[in-house]
mmCIF file of C-alpha atoms in Angstrom:
data_model
loop_
_atom_site.group_PDB
_atom_site.id
_atom_site.type_symbol
_atom_site.label_atom_id
_atom_site.label_comp_id
_atom_site.label_asym_id
_atom_site.label_seq_id
_atom_site.Cartn_x
_atom_site.Cartn_y
_atom_site.Cartn_z
ATOM 1 C CA MET A 1 0.000 0.000 0.000
ATOM 2 C CA LEU A 2 1.253 3.458 -0.905
ATOM 3 C CA GLN A 3 -0.191 6.346 1.058
ATOM 4 C CA VAL A 4 0.199 9.919 -0.148
ATOM 5 C CA CYS A 5 0.634 12.612 2.519
ATOM 6 C CA LEU A 6 -0.558 15.711 0.721
ATOM 7 C CA ASN A 7 0.558 18.645 2.866
ATOM 8 C CA GLY A 8 1.428 18.057 6.538
ATOM 9 C CA SER A 9 2.128 20.944 8.863
ATOM 10 C CA ARG A 10 4.137 22.813 6.231
ATOM 11 C CA ASN A 11 3.015 26.120 4.779
ATOM 12 C CA ARG A 12 3.518 27.830 1.445
ATOM 13 C CA ALA A 13 6.524 29.770 2.713
ATOM 14 C CA HIS A 14 8.359 26.432 2.861
ATOM 15 C CA CYS A 15 6.660 24.804 -0.120
ATOM 16 C CA PRO A 16 5.043 27.067 -2.737
ATOM 17 C CA VAL A 17 3.179 24.180 -4.417
ATOM 18 C CA LEU A 18 1.620 22.923 -1.158
ATOM 19 C CA PRO A 19 -2.138 22.212 -1.390
ATOM 20 C CA VAL A 20 -3.937 24.080 1.392
ATOM 21 C CA THR A 21 -7.580 24.773 0.549
ATOM 22 C CA ALA A 22 -10.265 22.127 0.193
ATOM 23 C CA ALA A 23 -10.306 22.582 -3.591
ATOM 24 C CA GLU A 24 -6.520 22.332 -3.814
ATOM 25 C CA LEU A 25 -6.443 19.215 -1.639
ATOM 26 C CA ALA A 26 -9.167 17.627 -3.761
ATOM 27 C CA GLU A 27 -7.217 18.251 -6.973
ATOM 28 C CA ALA A 28 -3.970 17.086 -5.377
ATOM 29 C CA ALA A 29 -5.692 13.905 -4.202
ATOM 30 C CA ARG A 30 -7.142 13.259 -7.653
ATOM 31 C CA ALA A 31 -3.749 13.646 -9.322
ATOM 32 C CA ALA A 32 -1.961 11.544 -6.690
ATOM 33 C CA VAL A 33 -4.447 8.688 -6.985
ATOM 34 C CA ALA A 34 -4.182 8.820 -10.778
ATOM 35 C CA ALA A 35 -0.404 8.533 -10.317
ATOM 36 C CA GLY A 36 -0.775 5.424 -8.151
ATOM 37 C CA ALA A 37 -1.582 6.395 -4.556
ATOM 38 C CA ASP A 38 -3.854 3.957 -2.711
ATOM 39 C CA ASP A 39 -4.637 5.954 0.429
ATOM 40 C CA ILE A 40 -4.612 9.626 1.453
ATOM 41 C CA HIS A 41 -3.393 11.436 4.560
ATOM 42 C CA LEU A 42 -3.903 15.184 4.847
ATOM 43 C CA HIS A 43 -3.985 18.094 7.283
ATOM 44 C CA PRO A 44 -7.101 20.282 7.127
ATOM 45 C CA LYS A 45 -6.067 23.929 7.453
ATOM 46 C CA SER A 46 -7.786 27.068 8.666
ATOM 47 C CA SER A 47 -7.932 30.266 6.618
ATOM 48 C CA ASP A 48 -4.570 31.368 8.050
ATOM 49 C CA GLY A 49 -2.903 28.128 6.895
ATOM 50 C CA ALA A 50 -2.627 26.504 10.327
ATOM 51 C CA ASP A 51 -3.562 22.860 10.903
ATOM 52 C CA THR A 52 -6.966 22.512 12.505
ATOM 53 C CA LEU A 53 -9.409 19.901 13.818
ATOM 54 C CA ASP A 54 -12.350 22.292 13.475
ATOM 55 C CA PRO A 55 -15.406 20.198 12.506
ATOM 56 C CA ALA A 56 -16.511 22.615 9.773
ATOM 57 C CA VAL A 57 -13.096 22.645 8.106
ATOM 58 C CA VAL A 58 -12.677 18.873 8.410
ATOM 59 C CA ALA A 59 -16.120 18.372 6.847
ATOM 60 C CA GLU A 60 -15.393 20.745 3.969
ATOM 61 C CA VAL A 61 -12.065 19.129 3.144
ATOM 62 C CA LEU A 62 -13.260 15.531 3.423
ATOM 63 C CA THR A 63 -16.345 16.223 1.308
ATOM 64 C CA ALA A 64 -14.265 17.830 -1.447
ATOM 65 C CA VAL A 65 -11.570 15.150 -1.459
ATOM 66 C CA ARG A 66 -14.025 12.253 -1.439
ATOM 67 C CA ALA A 67 -15.858 13.772 -4.391
ATOM 68 C CA ALA A 68 -12.550 13.859 -6.276
ATOM 69 C CA VAL A 69 -11.457 10.302 -5.365
ATOM 70 C CA PRO A 70 -14.560 8.275 -4.488
ATOM 71 C CA GLY A 71 -13.809 4.997 -2.729
ATOM 72 C CA VAL A 72 -10.230 5.902 -1.756
ATOM 73 C CA PRO A 73 -9.583 5.929 2.025
ATOM 74 C CA VAL A 74 -8.902 9.418 3.385
ATOM 75 C CA GLY A 75 -7.304 10.201 6.736
ATOM 76 C CA VAL A 76 -6.433 13.290 8.750
ATOM 77 C CA THR A 77 -4.074 14.284 11.535
ATOM 78 C CA THR A 78 -4.884 14.767 15.219
ATOM 79 C CA GLY A 79 -1.424 16.178 15.957
ATOM 80 C CA ALA A 80 -0.841 17.863 19.308
ATOM 81 C CA TRP A 81 0.426 20.998 17.554
ATOM 82 C CA THR A 82 -3.145 21.691 16.408
ATOM 83 C CA ILE A 83 -4.293 22.036 20.031
ATOM 84 C CA PRO A 84 -1.934 21.083 22.879
ATOM 85 C CA ASP A 85 -4.775 20.066 25.223
ATOM 86 C CA ALA A 86 -5.546 16.398 24.467
ATOM 87 C CA ARG A 87 -8.977 16.626 26.083
ATOM 88 C CA ARG A 88 -9.909 19.464 23.755
ATOM 89 C CA ARG A 89 -8.625 17.519 20.747
ATOM 90 C CA ALA A 90 -10.802 14.582 21.783
ATOM 91 C CA GLU A 91 -13.801 16.902 22.130
ATOM 92 C CA LEU A 92 -13.279 18.214 18.609
ATOM 93 C CA VAL A 93 -13.028 14.673 17.235
ATOM 94 C CA ARG A 94 -16.339 13.829 18.876
ATOM 95 C CA ALA A 95 -17.834 16.941 17.240
ATOM 96 C CA TRP A 96 -16.857 15.886 13.703
ATOM 97 C CA THR A 97 -19.918 15.544 11.477
ATOM 98 C CA VAL A 98 -18.097 14.158 8.443
ATOM 99 C CA LEU A 99 -15.734 11.356 9.417
ATOM 100 C CA PRO A 100 -12.410 10.373 7.866
ATOM 101 C CA ASP A 101 -11.659 6.713 7.253
ATOM 102 C CA HIS A 102 -8.702 6.997 9.605
ATOM 103 C CA ALA A 103 -6.764 9.517 11.671
ATOM 104 C CA SER A 104 -3.202 9.540 12.973
ATOM 105 C CA VAL A 105 -2.434 9.748 16.696
ATOM 106 C CA ASP A 106 1.104 10.437 17.906
ATOM 107 C CA TRP A 107 1.911 8.136 20.822
ATOM 108 C CA HIS A 108 4.998 9.932 22.131
ATOM 109 C CA GLY A 109 2.954 12.677 23.782
ATOM 110 C CA ASN A 110 0.511 12.634 26.641
ATOM 111 C CA GLY A 111 -3.159 12.103 25.878
ATOM 112 C CA ALA A 112 -2.833 9.650 22.975
ATOM 113 C CA ASP A 113 -5.319 7.241 24.559
ATOM 114 C CA LEU A 114 -7.838 10.061 25.053
ATOM 115 C CA VAL A 115 -7.765 10.995 21.376
ATOM 116 C CA ALA A 116 -7.708 7.346 20.287
ATOM 117 C CA ARG A 117 -10.756 6.652 22.425
ATOM 118 C CA ALA A 118 -12.661 9.506 20.759
ATOM 119 C CA LEU A 119 -11.776 8.143 17.319
ATOM 120 C CA TRP A 120 -12.765 4.612 18.371
ATOM 121 C CA GLU A 121 -16.138 5.824 19.625
ATOM 122 C CA LYS A 122 -16.759 7.548 16.286
ATOM 123 C CA GLY A 123 -15.761 4.443 14.314
ATOM 124 C CA VAL A 124 -12.696 6.091 12.783
ATOM 125 C CA GLY A 125 -9.650 3.913 12.118
ATOM 126 C CA ILE A 126 -6.613 4.763 14.243
ATOM 127 C CA GLU A 127 -3.128 5.151 12.788
ATOM 128 C CA ALA A 128 -0.688 4.918 15.702
ATOM 129 C CA GLY A 129 2.239 7.254 15.071
ATOM 130 C CA LEU A 130 5.425 5.865 16.648
ATOM 131 C CA ARG A 131 8.362 8.188 16.089
ATOM 132 C CA SER A 132 12.006 7.233 16.303
ATOM 133 C CA GLY A 133 13.956 8.770 19.156
ATOM 134 C CA THR A 134 10.938 8.783 21.488
ATOM 135 C CA ASP A 135 9.316 6.392 23.955
ATOM 136 C CA ALA A 136 6.275 6.046 21.682
ATOM 137 C CA ALA A 137 6.722 2.300 21.069
ATOM 138 C CA GLU A 138 6.910 1.584 24.794
ATOM 139 C CA ARG A 139 3.846 3.746 25.489
ATOM 140 C CA PHE A 140 1.943 2.073 22.676
ATOM 141 C CA ARG A 141 2.662 -1.459 23.894
ATOM 142 C CA THR A 142 0.911 -0.669 27.200
ATOM 143 C CA SER A 143 -2.023 1.152 25.593
ATOM 144 C CA PRO A 144 -5.493 -0.430 25.617
ATOM 145 C CA PHE A 145 -5.582 0.378 21.911
ATOM 146 C CA ALA A 146 -2.413 -1.550 21.016
ATOM 147 C CA GLY A 147 -4.442 -4.325 19.384
ATOM 148 C CA ARG A 148 -7.172 -2.114 17.995
ATOM 149 C CA VAL A 149 -5.479 0.190 15.519
ATOM 150 C CA LEU A 150 -5.798 0.193 11.772
ATOM 151 C CA ARG A 151 -2.034 0.397 11.346
ATOM 152 C CA VAL A 152 1.173 1.571 12.974
ATOM 153 C CA LEU A 153 2.954 4.507 11.373
ATOM 154 C CA ALA A 154 6.654 3.887 12.051
ATOM 155 C CA VAL A 155 8.107 7.354 11.536
ATOM 156 C CA VAL A 156 11.857 7.674 10.993
ATOM 157 C CA THR A 157 12.698 11.231 12.025
ATOM 158 C CA ASP A 158 16.400 10.869 11.187
ATOM 159 C CA THR A 159 16.766 13.060 8.092
ATOM 160 C CA GLU A 160 20.392 12.110 7.377
ATOM 161 C CA PRO A 161 20.477 9.720 4.390
ATOM 162 C CA LEU A 162 23.557 7.905 5.713
ATOM 163 C CA THR A 163 22.028 7.027 9.083
ATOM 164 C CA ALA A 164 18.265 6.920 8.434
ATOM 165 C CA LEU A 165 18.291 3.216 7.572
ATOM 166 C CA GLY A 166 19.966 2.300 10.831
ATOM 167 C CA THR A 167 17.400 4.381 12.667
ATOM 168 C CA ALA A 168 14.630 2.610 10.744
ATOM 169 C CA THR A 169 15.999 -0.789 11.759
ATOM 170 C CA ALA A 170 16.134 0.230 15.418
ATOM 171 C CA LEU A 171 12.602 1.623 15.277
ATOM 172 C CA LEU A 172 11.182 -1.556 13.747
ATOM 173 C CA ARG A 173 12.934 -3.664 16.380
ATOM 174 C CA SER A 174 11.445 -1.480 19.126
ATOM 175 C CA LEU A 175 7.938 -2.397 17.965
ATOM 176 C CA GLY A 176 8.464 -5.862 19.427
ATOM 177 C CA PRO A 177 7.468 -9.334 18.189
ATOM 178 C CA GLY A 178 3.897 -9.137 19.506
ATOM 179 C CA LEU A 179 2.705 -6.259 17.328
ATOM 180 C CA ARG A 180 -0.818 -6.987 16.065
ATOM 181 C CA ALA A 181 -1.176 -4.337 13.365
ATOM 182 C CA PRO A 182 0.168 -3.699 9.863
ATOM 183 C CA VAL A 183 3.162 -1.353 9.728
ATOM 184 C CA LEU A 184 3.607 1.639 7.443
ATOM 185 C CA LEU A 185 7.264 2.698 7.478
ATOM 186 C CA HIS A 186 8.241 6.151 6.271
ATOM 187 C CA GLY A 187 10.971 8.737 6.589
ATOM 188 C CA GLU A 188 11.281 12.479 6.320
ATOM 189 C CA GLU A 189 13.324 14.904 4.201
ATOM 190 C CA GLY A 190 16.763 13.404 3.452
ATOM 191 C CA GLY A 191 15.736 10.080 4.946
ATOM 192 C CA ALA A 192 12.472 9.795 3.031
ATOM 193 C CA TRP A 193 13.667 7.997 -0.104
ATOM 194 C CA PRO A 194 16.137 5.601 1.556
ATOM 195 C CA VAL A 195 13.465 4.598 4.069
ATOM 196 C CA LEU A 196 10.828 4.193 1.353
ATOM 197 C CA ARG A 197 13.147 1.822 -0.506
ATOM 198 C CA ARG A 198 13.721 -0.150 2.701
ATOM 199 C CA ALA A 199 9.968 -0.354 3.340
ATOM 200 C CA ALA A 200 9.428 -1.654 -0.185
ATOM 201 C CA ALA A 201 12.179 -4.238 0.253
ATOM 202 C CA LEU A 202 10.587 -5.426 3.503
ATOM 203 C CA GLY A 203 7.114 -5.585 1.973
ATOM 204 C CA LEU A 204 5.740 -2.941 4.340
ATOM 205 C CA ALA A 205 3.203 -0.264 3.567
ATOM 206 C CA ARG A 206 4.854 3.052 2.783
ATOM 207 C CA ARG A 207 4.038 6.674 2.073
ATOM 208 C CA VAL A 208 5.306 9.689 0.193
ATOM 209 C CA GLY A 209 4.143 13.243 -0.328
ATOM 210 C CA LEU A 210 4.935 16.876 0.307
ATOM 211 C CA GLU A 211 4.463 16.414 4.056
ATOM 212 C CA ASP A 212 7.518 14.145 4.151
ATOM 213 C CA VAL A 213 9.728 15.279 1.299
ATOM 214 C CA THR A 214 9.746 18.050 -1.308
ATOM 215 C CA HIS A 215 12.293 16.588 -3.715
ATOM 216 C CA THR A 216 12.364 13.601 -6.060
ATOM 217 C CA PRO A 217 15.032 10.868 -5.678
ATOM 218 C CA ASP A 218 17.368 12.721 -8.041
ATOM 219 C CA GLY A 219 17.296 15.780 -5.792
ATOM 220 C CA ARG A 220 15.087 17.990 -7.956
ATOM 221 C CA PRO A 221 12.182 19.926 -6.392
ATOM 222 C CA ALA A 222 8.949 17.969 -6.811
ATOM 223 C CA ALA A 223 6.347 19.653 -8.995
ATOM 224 C CA ASP A 224 3.547 18.234 -6.859
ATOM 225 C CA ASN A 225 2.435 15.196 -4.877
ATOM 226 C CA ALA A 226 1.691 13.259 -8.040
ATOM 227 C CA ALA A 227 5.334 13.560 -9.105
ATOM 228 C CA LEU A 228 6.421 12.080 -5.782
ATOM 229 C CA VAL A 229 3.920 9.233 -6.108
ATOM 230 C CA ARG A 230 5.150 8.402 -9.603
ATOM 231 C CA ALA A 231 8.731 8.346 -8.341
ATOM 232 C CA ALA A 232 7.712 6.086 -5.461
ATOM 233 C CA ARG A 233 5.880 3.726 -7.795
ATOM 234 C CA ALA A 234 9.110 3.330 -9.750
ATOM 235 C CA VAL A 235 10.844 1.853 -6.690
ATOM 236 C CA PRO A 236 11.255 -1.942 -7.057
ATOM 237 C CA GLY A 237 8.793 -3.850 -4.906
ATOM 238 C CA LEU A 238 6.098 -1.191 -5.096
ATOM 239 C CA SER A 239 3.342 -2.938 -6.989
ATOM 240 C CA GLY A 240 -0.305 -3.780 -6.492
ATOM 241 C CA ARG A 241 -3.187 -1.567 -5.451
ATOM 242 C CA HIS A 242 -4.895 -1.070 -2.119
ATOM 243 C CA LEU A 243 -8.541 -2.087 -2.383
ATOM 244 C CA GLY A 244 -10.048 -0.316 0.599
ATOM 245 C CA PRO A 245 -9.688 0.468 4.286
ATOM 246 C CA GLN A 246 -8.041 -2.370 6.200
ATOM 247 C CA ARG A 247 -9.451 -2.906 9.672
ATOM 248 C CA PRO A 248 -8.377 -5.595 12.124
ATOM 249 C CA THR A 249 -10.962 -8.068 13.361
ATOM 250 C CA ALA A 250 -11.514 -5.997 16.493
ATOM 251 C CA TRP A 251 -13.231 -3.353 14.363
ATOM 252 C CA ASN A 252 -16.035 -5.789 13.593
ATOM 253 C CA ARG A 253 -17.010 -6.152 17.240
ATOM 254 C CA PRO A 254 -20.286 -4.622 18.407
ATOM 255 C CA PRO A 255 -20.065 -1.254 20.232
ATOM 256 C CA SER A 256 -20.753 -2.931 23.604
ATOM 257 C CA SER A 257 -17.396 -4.735 23.387
ATOM 258 C CA ARG A 258 -15.300 -1.686 22.531
ATOM 259 C CA VAL A 259 -12.457 -0.769 24.813
ATOM 260 C CA VAL A 260 -13.038 1.810 27.514
ATOM 261 C CA CYS A 261 -10.164 4.021 28.638
ATOM 262 C CA HIS A 262 -10.008 5.930 31.846
ATOM 263 C CA ALA A 263 -8.379 9.334 31.846
#
């Protein structure tokens, strides 16, 4: 599976071709899927370009993107930088009127279980973000949601091409042998392409897009997300298409059996 991450927390000052508005994200999603993306991750943004969990903005973006790429899973962020207070982030998730297929939750910060619980209650798939250089993997292993996530996002934050692969290996080992979820391995900036190649070689899900990297493998600035997807599809081992949201068996349980967390 190849996920495209359309924008991230960047802004146009750092990336002039970054899609920001609902219409721009919809067109970027359409082009990326046409280029070979199977799944979409994006950051809804307010009028000032900041990431937001505001229900009205989330609804507008999801509605526009789904109209452009019907049937393709679409996910959003719940990053702590949007609102530092985890309880408030959970409240906003519960207020969403249009739901994404999945949403990422960073496990290295406090309050991950609170936000995950809100997503679970809404029936939204959880992507567990486990970043290298943090205690996220250890926190995740003891979480009541460890066996109830859609996938684990193994995020290699080492941006040095010469060391990113070693960091990726250490991160994957830290996940432990008892992990009960698919893994999506990805890197950032200078580490993005080496890590994507490693993920392909290992048969893991992977992602690419302007959130993670703004240049193609040959070092040239990427024209758009679609250009990055095409370059990723050219990596050996990246074949096949994702046919829909993947949910572990736990997602088929009736609401009465869903996990309950205590804050």
